C-alpha cells in the first residue's frame, strides 16, 4: 500500500512538471499573428466551467481591435447569458516577432505574451468574484489558430497550482 502511494505521488509530481512550451509550436501552420488577427471586428462565444466541468457561465464578446504598427488595442465588450455586461481593454506592445507585453484595465501589472506558429500564450493574475468574494486566479491562456480562420482559446484558472476552472472561447473575424 505504501509503495503504491509513493508511486502515485511520484507520478503526480512528475505530471505537474511536464509543461508544453509555446516555442514547441514554432513550425506549425497556419501562422498566428495576433495584430493581424484582431485588427478590425471579432466576435467570440465562450463558457466558464468549474473544476468538475460543470458550465457556470456562458457569454459572448464583441471585440474591436486597432493596430498602429507597434501597439495593439483590443476593446472587449462581454455579454453574459444572465444579462450582466463587462468590458476589458487590452493594450499590447510588440517587442519582437514572437513577444508582446500587455496590460489590461483589470489585470495587475504587465503580461508577457508569446506567439509561435499557430499558438499565442500568456499568463496573468486576474481577480474574479466567486460567490460574493474576490479570488485572485492565475490565468494560463492559450490561443490556437485553426485552418478555417477560427481561433480557439482555452484558459486554465489556477489557484495554488491547481486548476479550479476553465474558460473556452471560439473567436471569429467579422472583418479584417
PDB file of C-alpha atoms in Angstrom:
ATOM      1  CA  UNK A   1       0.000   0.000   0.000  1.00  0.00           C
ATOM      2  CA  UNK A   2       2.786   2.432   0.899  1.00  0.00           C
ATOM      3  CA  UNK A   3       4.636   1.545  -2.302  1.00  0.00           C
ATOM      4  CA  UNK A   4       1.511   2.343  -4.383  1.00  0.00           C
ATOM      5  CA  UNK A   5       1.107   5.656  -2.568  1.00  0.00           C
ATOM      6  CA  UNK A   6       4.753   6.578  -3.241  1.00  0.00           C
ATOM      7  CA  UNK A   7       4.418   5.671  -6.936  1.00  0.00           C
ATOM      8  CA  UNK A   8       1.167   7.625  -7.276  1.00  0.00           C
ATOM      9  CA  UNK A   9       2.687  10.664  -5.565  1.00  0.00           C
ATOM     10  CA  UNK A  10       5.793  10.499  -7.776  1.00  0.00           C
ATOM     11  CA  UNK A  11       3.665  10.295 -10.938  1.00  0.00           C
ATOM     12  CA  UNK A  12       1.534  13.219  -9.751  1.00  0.00           C
ATOM     13  CA  UNK A  13       4.622  15.367  -9.115  1.00  0.00           C
ATOM     14  CA  UNK A  14       6.190  14.432 -12.460  1.00  0.00           C
ATOM     15  CA  UNK A  15       2.966  15.171 -14.330  1.00  0.00           C
ATOM     16  CA  UNK A  16       2.911  18.615 -12.728  1.00  0.00           C
ATOM     17  CA  UNK A  17       6.434  19.277 -14.001  1.00  0.00           C
ATOM     18  CA  UNK A  18       5.659  18.416 -17.622  1.00  0.00           C
ATOM     19  CA  UNK A  19       4.894  21.640 -19.453  1.00  0.00           C
ATOM     20  CA  UNK A  20       4.231  22.366 -23.077  1.00  0.00           C
ATOM     21  CA  UNK A  21       6.081  25.476 -24.185  1.00  0.00           C
ATOM     22  CA  UNK A  22       4.723  27.859 -26.814  1.00  0.00           C
ATOM     23  CA  UNK A  23       8.033  27.535 -28.706  1.00  0.00           C
ATOM     24  CA  UNK A  24       7.144  23.865 -29.324  1.00  0.00           C
ATOM     25  CA  UNK A  25       4.650  25.137 -31.934  1.00  0.00           C
ATOM     26  CA  UNK A  26       7.152  27.268 -33.918  1.00  0.00           C
ATOM     27  CA  UNK A  27       6.892  25.166 -37.088  1.00  0.00           C
ATOM     28  CA  UNK A  28       3.094  24.821 -37.102  1.00  0.00           C
ATOM     29  CA  UNK A  29       0.698  26.484 -39.515  1.00  0.00           C
ATOM     30  CA  UNK A  30      -1.331  28.496 -40.167  1.00  0.00           C
ATOM     31  CA  UNK A  31       0.844  31.131 -38.510  1.00  0.00           C
ATOM     32  CA  UNK A  32      -0.959  33.294 -35.939  1.00  0.00           C
ATOM     33  CA  UNK A  33      -0.180  36.996 -35.787  1.00  0.00           C
ATOM     34  CA  UNK A  34      -2.428  38.480 -33.093  1.00  0.00           C
ATOM     35  CA  UNK A  35      -2.176  42.012 -34.518  1.00  0.00           C
ATOM     36  CA  UNK A  36      -3.300  40.800 -37.920  1.00  0.00           C
ATOM     37  CA  UNK A  37      -5.992  38.517 -36.493  1.00  0.00           C
ATOM     38  CA  UNK A  38      -7.591  41.021 -34.127  1.00  0.00           C
ATOM     39  CA  UNK A  39      -7.379  44.207 -36.212  1.00  0.00           C
ATOM     40  CA  UNK A  40     -10.971  45.075 -37.061  1.00  0.00           C
ATOM     41  CA  UNK A  41     -14.009  43.412 -35.519  1.00  0.00           C
ATOM     42  CA  UNK A  42     -14.031  39.967 -33.959  1.00  0.00           C
ATOM     43  CA  UNK A  43     -16.782  38.043 -32.186  1.00  0.00           C
ATOM     44  CA  UNK A  44     -16.359  35.281 -29.634  1.00  0.00           C
ATOM     45  CA  UNK A  45     -18.573  32.770 -27.870  1.00  0.00           C
ATOM     46  CA  UNK A  46     -17.493  31.222 -24.594  1.00  0.00           C
ATOM     47  CA  UNK A  47     -18.202  29.424 -21.373  1.00  0.00           C
ATOM     48  CA  UNK A  48     -16.737  29.126 -17.883  1.00  0.00           C
ATOM     49  CA  UNK A  49     -16.586  25.666 -16.306  1.00  0.00           C
ATOM     50  CA  UNK A  50     -15.784  24.821 -12.703  1.00  0.00           C
ATOM     51  CA  UNK A  51     -13.326  22.152 -11.510  1.00  0.00           C
ATOM     52  CA  UNK A  52     -15.893  19.385 -12.158  1.00  0.00           C
ATOM     53  CA  UNK A  53     -16.568  20.504 -15.741  1.00  0.00           C
ATOM     54  CA  UNK A  54     -19.998  21.958 -14.977  1.00  0.00           C
ATOM     55  CA  UNK A  55     -20.763  25.057 -17.058  1.00  0.00           C
ATOM     56  CA  UNK A  56     -21.154  28.013 -14.687  1.00  0.00           C
ATOM     57  CA  UNK A  57     -21.497  30.868 -17.204  1.00  0.00           C
ATOM     58  CA  UNK A  58     -21.928  31.407 -20.926  1.00  0.00           C
ATOM     59  CA  UNK A  59     -21.117  34.633 -22.738  1.00  0.00           C
ATOM     60  CA  UNK A  60     -20.401  36.423 -25.991  1.00  0.00           C
ATOM     61  CA  UNK A  61     -17.722  39.028 -26.672  1.00  0.00           C
ATOM     62  CA  UNK A  62     -17.580  41.744 -29.309  1.00  0.00           C
ATOM     63  CA  UNK A  63     -14.003  42.908 -29.859  1.00  0.00           C
ATOM     64  CA  UNK A  64     -12.773  45.983 -31.688  1.00  0.00           C
ATOM     65  CA  UNK A  65      -9.068  45.842 -32.464  1.00  0.00           C
ATOM     66  CA  UNK A  66      -6.776  48.614 -33.657  1.00  0.00           C
ATOM     67  CA  UNK A  67      -3.100  48.326 -34.541  1.00  0.00           C
ATOM     68  CA  UNK A  68      -0.688  51.186 -35.248  1.00  0.00           C
ATOM     69  CA  UNK A  69       2.321  49.093 -36.275  1.00  0.00           C
ATOM     70  CA  UNK A  70       3.591  48.522 -32.741  1.00  0.00           C
ATOM     71  CA  UNK A  71       0.628  48.768 -30.349  1.00  0.00           C
ATOM     72  CA  UNK A  72      -2.456  46.544 -30.490  1.00  0.00           C
ATOM     73  CA  UNK A  73      -5.567  47.664 -28.584  1.00  0.00           C
ATOM     74  CA  UNK A  74      -8.412  45.204 -28.002  1.00  0.00           C
ATOM     75  CA  UNK A  75     -11.657  46.680 -26.661  1.00  0.00           C
ATOM     76  CA  UNK A  76     -13.713  43.711 -25.432  1.00  0.00           C
ATOM     77  CA  UNK A  77     -17.439  44.021 -24.607  1.00  0.00           C
ATOM     78  CA  UNK A  78     -18.771  40.971 -22.727  1.00  0.00           C
ATOM     79  CA  UNK A  79     -22.437  39.964 -22.546  1.00  0.00           C
ATOM     80  CA  UNK A  80     -23.213  37.097 -20.175  1.00  0.00           C
ATOM     81  CA  UNK A  81     -26.255  34.828 -20.555  1.00  0.00           C
ATOM     82  CA  UNK A  82     -27.745  36.289 -17.344  1.00  0.00           C
ATOM     83  CA  UNK A  83     -27.633  39.812 -18.829  1.00  0.00           C
ATOM     84  CA  UNK A  84     -24.531  41.031 -16.957  1.00  0.00           C
ATOM     85  CA  UNK A  85     -22.063  43.041 -19.029  1.00  0.00           C
ATOM     86  CA  UNK A  86     -18.363  43.716 -18.595  1.00  0.00           C
ATOM     87  CA  UNK A  87     -15.581  45.436 -20.501  1.00  0.00           C
ATOM     88  CA  UNK A  88     -11.859  44.775 -20.724  1.00  0.00           C
ATOM     89  CA  UNK A  89      -9.392  46.810 -22.747  1.00  0.00           C
ATOM     90  CA  UNK A  90      -6.074  45.146 -23.562  1.00  0.00           C
ATOM     91  CA  UNK A  91      -3.071  47.075 -24.860  1.00  0.00           C
ATOM     92  CA  UNK A  92      -0.213  45.033 -26.277  1.00  0.00           C
ATOM     93  CA  UNK A  93       3.136  46.375 -27.451  1.00  0.00           C
ATOM     94  CA  UNK A  94       5.161  44.221 -29.786  1.00  0.00           C
ATOM     95  CA  UNK A  95       8.687  43.555 -28.534  1.00  0.00           C
ATOM     96  CA  UNK A  96       9.807  41.343 -31.453  1.00  0.00           C
ATOM     97  CA  UNK A  97       8.328  38.773 -33.862  1.00  0.00           C
ATOM     98  CA  UNK A  98       7.386  36.449 -31.003  1.00  0.00           C
ATOM     99  CA  UNK A  99       6.992  38.605 -27.888  1.00  0.00           C
ATOM    100  CA  UNK A 100       4.361  41.080 -26.740  1.00  0.00           C
ATOM    101  CA  UNK A 101       3.951  42.954 -23.464  1.00  0.00           C
ATOM    102  CA  UNK A 102       0.356  43.631 -22.476  1.00  0.00           C
ATOM    103  CA  UNK A 103      -1.745  45.435 -19.920  1.00  0.00           C
ATOM    104  CA  UNK A 104      -5.478  45.459 -19.240  1.00  0.00           C
ATOM    105  CA  UNK A 105      -7.738  47.630 -17.113  1.00  0.00           C
ATOM    106  CA  UNK A 106      -8.496  44.742 -14.709  1.00  0.00           C
ATOM    107  CA  UNK A 107      -5.129  42.938 -14.769  1.00  0.00           C
ATOM    108  CA  UNK A 108      -2.429  43.914 -12.286  1.00  0.00           C
ATOM    109  CA  UNK A 109       0.965  44.625 -13.843  1.00  0.00           C
ATOM    110  CA  UNK A 110       2.358  43.731 -17.241  1.00  0.00           C
ATOM    111  CA  UNK A 111       1.679  40.480 -19.034  1.00  0.00           C
ATOM    112  CA  UNK A 112       4.378  38.682 -21.008  1.00  0.00           C
ATOM    113  CA  UNK A 113       2.838  37.082 -24.097  1.00  0.00           C
ATOM    114  CA  UNK A 114       4.435  34.971 -26.821  1.00  0.00           C
ATOM    115  CA  UNK A 115       3.333  33.732 -30.230  1.00  0.00           C
ATOM    116  CA  UNK A 116       4.887  30.899 -32.234  1.00  0.00           C
ATOM    117  CA  UNK A 117       3.382  29.069 -35.196  1.00  0.00           C
ATOM    118  CA  UNK A 118      -0.375  28.821 -34.766  1.00  0.00           C
ATOM    119  CA  UNK A 119      -0.264  29.493 -30.990  1.00  0.00           C
ATOM    120  CA  UNK A 120      -0.391  32.521 -28.686  1.00  0.00           C
ATOM    121  CA  UNK A 121       0.205  32.138 -24.924  1.00  0.00           C
ATOM    122  CA  UNK A 122       0.128  34.376 -21.859  1.00  0.00           C
ATOM    123  CA  UNK A 123      -0.205  34.058 -18.082  1.00  0.00           C
ATOM    124  CA  UNK A 124      -1.591  36.762 -15.842  1.00  0.00           C
ATOM    125  CA  UNK A 125      -3.273  37.292 -12.457  1.00  0.00           C
ATOM    126  CA  UNK A 126      -6.968  38.172 -12.527  1.00  0.00           C
ATOM    127  CA  UNK A 127      -9.324  38.935  -9.654  1.00  0.00           C
ATOM    128  CA  UNK A 128     -12.703  37.225 -10.164  1.00  0.00           C
ATOM    129  CA  UNK A 129     -15.791  37.426  -7.984  1.00  0.00           C
ATOM    130  CA  UNK A 130     -16.958  33.974  -6.904  1.00  0.00           C
ATOM    131  CA  UNK A 131     -19.972  33.589  -4.610  1.00  0.00           C
ATOM    132  CA  UNK A 132     -19.689  37.153  -3.340  1.00  0.00           C
ATOM    133  CA  UNK A 133     -15.949  37.180  -2.678  1.00  0.00           C
ATOM    134  CA  UNK A 134     -12.983  38.131  -4.836  1.00  0.00           C
ATOM    135  CA  UNK A 135     -10.428  35.446  -5.639  1.00  0.00           C
ATOM    136  CA  UNK A 136      -7.167  36.049  -7.488  1.00  0.00           C
ATOM    137  CA  UNK A 137      -6.540  33.383 -10.117  1.00  0.00           C
ATOM    138  CA  UNK A 138      -3.515  32.811 -12.310  1.00  0.00           C
ATOM    139  CA  UNK A 139      -4.904  32.659 -15.839  1.00  0.00           C
ATOM    140  CA  UNK A 140      -2.953  30.307 -18.133  1.00  0.00           C
ATOM    141  CA  UNK A 141      -4.245  31.452 -21.516  1.00  0.00           C
ATOM    142  CA  UNK A 142      -3.643  29.558 -24.790  1.00  0.00           C
ATOM    143  CA  UNK A 143      -4.987  30.504 -28.242  1.00  0.00           C
ATOM    144  CA  UNK A 144      -4.835  28.162 -31.251  1.00  0.00           C
ATOM    145  CA  UNK A 145      -5.494  29.361 -34.825  1.00  0.00           C
ATOM    146  CA  UNK A 146      -7.431  26.801 -36.851  1.00  0.00           C
ATOM    147  CA  UNK A 147      -7.093  26.268 -40.628  1.00  0.00           C
ATOM    148  CA  UNK A 148     -10.599  27.711 -41.187  1.00  0.00           C
ATOM    149  CA  UNK A 149      -9.601  31.032 -39.556  1.00  0.00           C
ATOM    150  CA  UNK A 150     -11.334  30.471 -36.233  1.00  0.00           C
ATOM    151  CA  UNK A 151      -9.303  30.891 -33.078  1.00  0.00           C
ATOM    152  CA  UNK A 152      -9.864  28.559 -30.116  1.00  0.00           C
ATOM    153  CA  UNK A 153      -8.924  29.905 -26.677  1.00  0.00           C
ATOM    154  CA  UNK A 154      -8.527  27.674 -23.601  1.00  0.00           C
ATOM    155  CA  UNK A 155      -7.704  29.253 -20.276  1.00  0.00           C
ATOM    156  CA  UNK A 156      -6.977  27.366 -17.066  1.00  0.00           C
ATOM    157  CA  UNK A 157      -7.935  29.271 -13.923  1.00  0.00           C
ATOM    158  CA  UNK A 158      -5.361  28.256 -11.325  1.00  0.00           C
ATOM    159  CA  UNK A 159      -5.040  28.777  -7.586  1.00  0.00           C
ATOM    160  CA  UNK A 160      -2.136  27.323  -5.567  1.00  0.00           C
ATOM    161  CA  UNK A 161      -1.099  25.393  -8.709  1.00  0.00           C
ATOM    162  CA  UNK A 162      -4.452  23.636  -9.081  1.00  0.00           C
ATOM    163  CA  UNK A 163      -6.852  24.215 -11.957  1.00  0.00           C
ATOM    164  CA  UNK A 164     -10.156  25.239 -10.382  1.00  0.00           C
ATOM    165  CA  UNK A 165     -11.915  26.334 -13.558  1.00  0.00           C
ATOM    166  CA  UNK A 166     -11.549  26.605 -17.308  1.00  0.00           C
ATOM    167  CA  UNK A 167     -12.674  29.121 -19.891  1.00  0.00           C
ATOM    168  CA  UNK A 168     -13.223  28.116 -23.511  1.00  0.00           C
ATOM    169  CA  UNK A 169     -13.780  30.646 -26.300  1.00  0.00           C
ATOM    170  CA  UNK A 170     -14.124  30.462 -30.070  1.00  0.00           C
ATOM    171  CA  UNK A 171     -13.230  33.646 -31.981  1.00  0.00           C
ATOM    172  CA  UNK A 172     -14.335  34.506 -35.499  1.00  0.00           C
ATOM    173  CA  UNK A 173     -13.301  37.541 -37.510  1.00  0.00           C
ATOM    174  CA  UNK A 174     -16.187  39.737 -38.643  1.00  0.00           C
ATOM    175  CA  UNK A 175     -13.980  41.797 -40.945  1.00  0.00           C
ATOM    176  CA  UNK A 176     -10.273  42.315 -41.398  1.00  0.00           C
TER     177      UNK A 176
END
